mmCIF file of C-alpha atoms in Angstrom:
data_model
loop_
_atom_site.group_PDB
_atom_site.id
_atom_site.type_symbol
_atom_site.label_atom_id
_atom_site.label_comp_id
_atom_site.label_asym_id
_atom_site.label_seq_id
_atom_site.Cartn_x
_atom_site.Cartn_y
_atom_site.Cartn_z
ATOM 1 C CA MET A 1 32.223 2.284 -10.327
ATOM 2 C CA SER A 2 30.988 4.250 -7.312
ATOM 3 C CA GLN A 3 27.639 5.351 -8.745
ATOM 4 C CA PRO A 4 24.920 6.232 -6.300
ATOM 5 C CA ILE A 5 21.905 4.003 -6.290
ATOM 6 C CA LEU A 6 19.497 6.879 -6.616
ATOM 7 C CA GLN A 7 19.976 9.423 -9.403
ATOM 8 C CA THR A 8 19.039 12.955 -8.435
ATOM 9 C CA ASP A 9 17.550 15.633 -10.551
ATOM 10 C CA PRO A 10 19.892 18.600 -10.847
ATOM 11 C CA GLN A 11 16.999 21.073 -10.405
ATOM 12 C CA LEU A 12 16.067 19.522 -6.988
ATOM 13 C CA ASN A 13 18.107 19.794 -3.867
ATOM 14 C CA PRO A 14 19.328 16.251 -3.163
ATOM 15 C CA GLN A 15 19.474 16.876 0.592
ATOM 16 C CA THR A 16 15.806 17.838 0.855
ATOM 17 C CA GLU A 17 13.966 15.908 -1.911
ATOM 18 C CA PRO A 18 15.315 12.840 -3.573
ATOM 19 C CA TYR A 19 14.202 12.553 -7.239
ATOM 20 C CA VAL A 20 12.534 9.204 -6.649
ATOM 21 C CA SER A 21 10.266 10.671 -3.971
ATOM 22 C CA ALA A 22 9.132 13.807 -6.061
ATOM 23 C CA GLY A 23 5.485 13.632 -6.762
ATOM 24 C CA VAL A 24 4.800 10.577 -4.573
ATOM 25 C CA LEU A 25 2.260 12.255 -2.360
ATOM 26 C CA PRO A 26 -0.530 12.824 -4.830
ATOM 27 C CA ARG A 27 0.144 9.466 -6.496
ATOM 28 C CA ARG A 28 -0.148 7.685 -3.113
ATOM 29 C CA PHE A 29 -3.507 9.279 -2.599
ATOM 30 C CA PHE A 30 -4.925 8.248 -5.973
ATOM 31 C CA ALA A 31 -3.468 4.746 -5.594
ATOM 32 C CA LEU A 32 -5.240 4.440 -2.208
ATOM 33 C CA VAL A 33 -8.526 5.424 -3.820
ATOM 34 C CA ILE A 34 -8.109 2.952 -6.601
ATOM 35 C CA ASP A 35 -7.238 0.198 -4.120
ATOM 36 C CA PHE A 36 -10.294 1.092 -2.019
ATOM 37 C CA PHE A 37 -12.521 0.567 -5.006
ATOM 38 C CA ILE A 38 -10.828 -2.756 -5.894
ATOM 39 C CA ILE A 39 -11.187 -3.887 -2.216
ATOM 40 C CA GLY A 40 -14.825 -2.851 -2.205
ATOM 41 C CA PHE A 41 -15.472 -4.754 -5.383
ATOM 42 C CA ILE A 42 -13.821 -7.833 -4.057
ATOM 43 C CA GLY A 43 -15.825 -7.500 -0.849
ATOM 44 C CA TRP A 44 -19.112 -7.227 -2.742
ATOM 45 C CA VAL A 45 -18.293 -10.248 -4.868
ATOM 46 C CA ALA A 46 -17.285 -12.267 -1.810
ATOM 47 C CA ALA A 47 -20.476 -11.220 -0.030
ATOM 48 C CA PHE A 48 -22.554 -12.315 -3.068
ATOM 49 C CA PHE A 49 -21.006 -15.706 -3.135
ATOM 50 C CA ILE A 50 -21.259 -16.186 0.528
ATOM 51 C CA ILE A 51 -24.969 -15.366 0.432
ATOM 52 C CA ILE A 52 -25.492 -17.982 -2.328
ATOM 53 C CA PHE A 53 -23.287 -20.433 -0.429
ATOM 54 C CA GLY A 54 -25.392 -19.745 2.761
ATOM 55 C CA PHE A 55 -28.615 -20.613 0.926
ATOM 56 C CA PHE A 56 -27.152 -23.940 -0.329
ATOM 57 C CA THR A 57 -25.848 -24.871 3.204
ATOM 58 C CA LEU A 58 -29.048 -23.820 4.933
ATOM 59 C CA GLY A 59 -27.410 -20.908 6.680
ATOM 60 C CA ILE A 60 -24.171 -22.465 7.843
ATOM 61 C CA GLY A 61 -22.228 -20.942 4.987
ATOM 62 C CA TRP A 62 -23.112 -17.495 6.226
ATOM 63 C CA LEU A 63 -20.404 -17.859 8.891
ATOM 64 C CA ALA A 64 -18.001 -17.097 6.016
ATOM 65 C CA PHE A 65 -18.976 -13.467 6.360
ATOM 66 C CA HIS A 66 -16.397 -13.337 9.033
ATOM 67 C CA ILE A 67 -13.665 -13.422 6.411
ATOM 68 C CA ILE A 68 -14.689 -10.128 4.818
ATOM 69 C CA PRO A 69 -12.961 -7.877 7.398
ATOM 70 C CA VAL A 70 -9.739 -9.743 6.639
ATOM 71 C CA LEU A 71 -9.820 -8.987 2.949
ATOM 72 C CA PRO A 72 -8.056 -5.603 3.125
ATOM 73 C CA PHE A 73 -5.124 -7.011 5.186
ATOM 74 C CA ALA A 74 -4.799 -9.986 2.859
ATOM 75 C CA TYR A 75 -4.993 -7.699 -0.220
ATOM 76 C CA TYR A 76 -2.209 -5.347 0.944
ATOM 77 C CA THR A 77 -0.036 -8.121 2.483
ATOM 78 C CA LEU A 78 -0.035 -10.492 -0.414
ATOM 79 C CA LEU A 79 0.242 -7.911 -3.108
ATOM 80 C CA VAL A 80 2.921 -5.667 -1.482
ATOM 81 C CA GLY A 81 4.782 -8.606 -0.205
ATOM 82 C CA GLY A 82 4.513 -10.555 -3.435
ATOM 83 C CA SER A 83 4.890 -8.188 -6.385
ATOM 84 C CA GLY A 84 5.982 -5.048 -4.516
ATOM 85 C CA ALA A 85 2.919 -2.997 -5.343
ATOM 86 C CA THR A 86 -0.890 -3.089 -5.314
ATOM 87 C CA PRO A 87 -2.729 -2.599 -8.610
ATOM 88 C CA GLY A 88 -3.537 0.995 -7.548
ATOM 89 C CA GLN A 89 0.164 1.692 -6.903
ATOM 90 C CA ARG A 90 1.131 0.159 -10.187
ATOM 91 C CA ALA A 91 -1.422 2.190 -12.023
ATOM 92 C CA CYS A 92 0.031 5.374 -10.474
ATOM 93 C CA GLY A 93 3.625 4.336 -11.122
ATOM 94 C CA LEU A 94 4.618 3.575 -7.516
ATOM 95 C CA VAL A 95 6.551 0.640 -5.978
ATOM 96 C CA VAL A 96 7.029 -0.332 -2.362
ATOM 97 C CA ARG A 97 10.593 -1.192 -1.417
ATOM 98 C CA GLN A 98 12.695 -1.816 1.675
ATOM 99 C CA ASP A 99 14.360 1.330 2.863
ATOM 100 C CA ALA A 100 17.865 -0.053 3.316
ATOM 101 C CA ALA A 101 18.540 -1.941 0.027
ATOM 102 C CA PHE A 102 15.493 -1.136 -2.163
ATOM 103 C CA ALA A 103 14.678 -4.866 -2.396
ATOM 104 C CA ARG A 104 11.132 -6.111 -2.508
ATOM 105 C CA PRO A 105 9.408 -6.218 0.843
ATOM 106 C CA THR A 106 9.160 -9.568 2.575
ATOM 107 C CA LEU A 107 5.742 -10.929 3.613
ATOM 108 C CA PRO A 108 6.219 -10.142 7.327
ATOM 109 C CA GLN A 109 7.130 -6.570 6.418
ATOM 110 C CA ALA A 110 4.171 -6.244 4.166
ATOM 111 C CA PHE A 111 1.935 -7.609 6.966
ATOM 112 C CA VAL A 112 3.326 -5.101 9.529
ATOM 113 C CA TRP A 113 2.909 -2.358 6.844
ATOM 114 C CA SER A 114 -0.736 -3.189 6.146
ATOM 115 C CA ILE A 115 -1.608 -3.473 9.795
ATOM 116 C CA LEU A 116 0.034 -0.108 10.521
ATOM 117 C CA LEU A 117 -1.750 1.386 7.457
ATOM 118 C CA TRP A 118 -5.095 0.405 8.803
ATOM 119 C CA LEU A 119 -4.229 1.589 12.311
ATOM 120 C CA SER A 120 -3.379 4.918 10.825
ATOM 121 C CA PHE A 121 -6.933 5.192 9.626
ATOM 122 C CA LEU A 122 -8.102 4.238 13.043
ATOM 123 C CA PHE A 123 -6.179 7.118 14.637
ATOM 124 C CA ALA A 124 -8.056 9.641 12.319
ATOM 125 C CA CYS A 125 -5.269 9.689 9.659
ATOM 126 C CA ILE A 126 -2.996 11.672 12.045
ATOM 127 C CA PRO A 127 -0.001 9.375 11.258
ATOM 128 C CA PHE A 128 -0.229 10.373 7.626
ATOM 129 C CA LEU A 129 0.661 14.028 8.495
ATOM 130 C CA LEU A 130 4.190 12.841 8.894
ATOM 131 C CA MET A 131 4.421 12.654 5.132
ATOM 132 C CA LEU A 132 4.127 16.406 5.007
ATOM 133 C CA LEU A 133 7.217 16.806 7.250
ATOM 134 C CA ASN A 134 9.367 14.069 5.865
ATOM 135 C CA PRO A 135 11.467 14.893 2.803
ATOM 136 C CA ARG A 136 11.070 11.362 1.332
ATOM 137 C CA ARG A 137 7.337 11.523 1.885
ATOM 138 C CA ARG A 138 7.209 8.558 4.257
ATOM 139 C CA ALA A 139 4.187 8.090 6.616
ATOM 140 C CA ALA A 140 4.432 6.611 10.111
ATOM 141 C CA HIS A 141 3.521 3.079 8.853
ATOM 142 C CA ASP A 142 6.276 3.269 6.267
ATOM 143 C CA ILE A 143 8.938 4.253 8.810
ATOM 144 C CA LEU A 144 7.912 1.798 11.407
ATOM 145 C CA SER A 145 7.789 -1.141 8.899
ATOM 146 C CA GLY A 146 11.118 -0.165 7.214
ATOM 147 C CA LEU A 147 9.471 0.362 3.801
ATOM 148 C CA VAL A 148 9.457 3.326 1.328
ATOM 149 C CA ILE A 149 7.203 4.072 -1.565
ATOM 150 C CA LEU A 150 9.043 5.291 -4.667
ATOM 151 C CA ARG A 151 8.271 6.155 -8.239
ATOM 152 C CA ALA A 152 8.617 2.949 -10.280
ATOM 153 C CA GLY A 153 10.422 4.399 -13.283
ATOM 154 C CA GLN A 154 13.209 5.927 -11.229
ATOM 155 C CA ILE A 155 14.528 2.717 -9.685
ATOM 156 C CA PRO A 156 17.414 1.241 -11.666
ATOM 157 C CA TYR A 157 16.371 -2.340 -11.024
#
């Protein structure tokens, strides 16, 4: 009855690289690219509708352009906090889980994670370099928010 939560691959060293973290780094990159395209598409659609709305309201509706910078934060917070992965992460076979119990992230955790993710870009992506040194491939925003990104097929629940 004392089975470990994470199964390890016998070919990998369990102390240095857990099986659920193997291959996560390139998948995270491609998931980020997919999510950027989705966020860009949502932004363009929102801008189009705001322009149309602005014409009908004689320019007052153009104040809604102020919501466009909030879209990436809302995208990551609601999708990671709600379903545990963004569409890009799901397409690449990744899930976001809490580090301690592998439960789905809460909305406050997802919000902190998304704020720290975008702050990582603000600091010239230097906090992402931590992924190269960490055996579980966790970036600074993952560690500070208490989340971990794992391969979806390797989690038993």
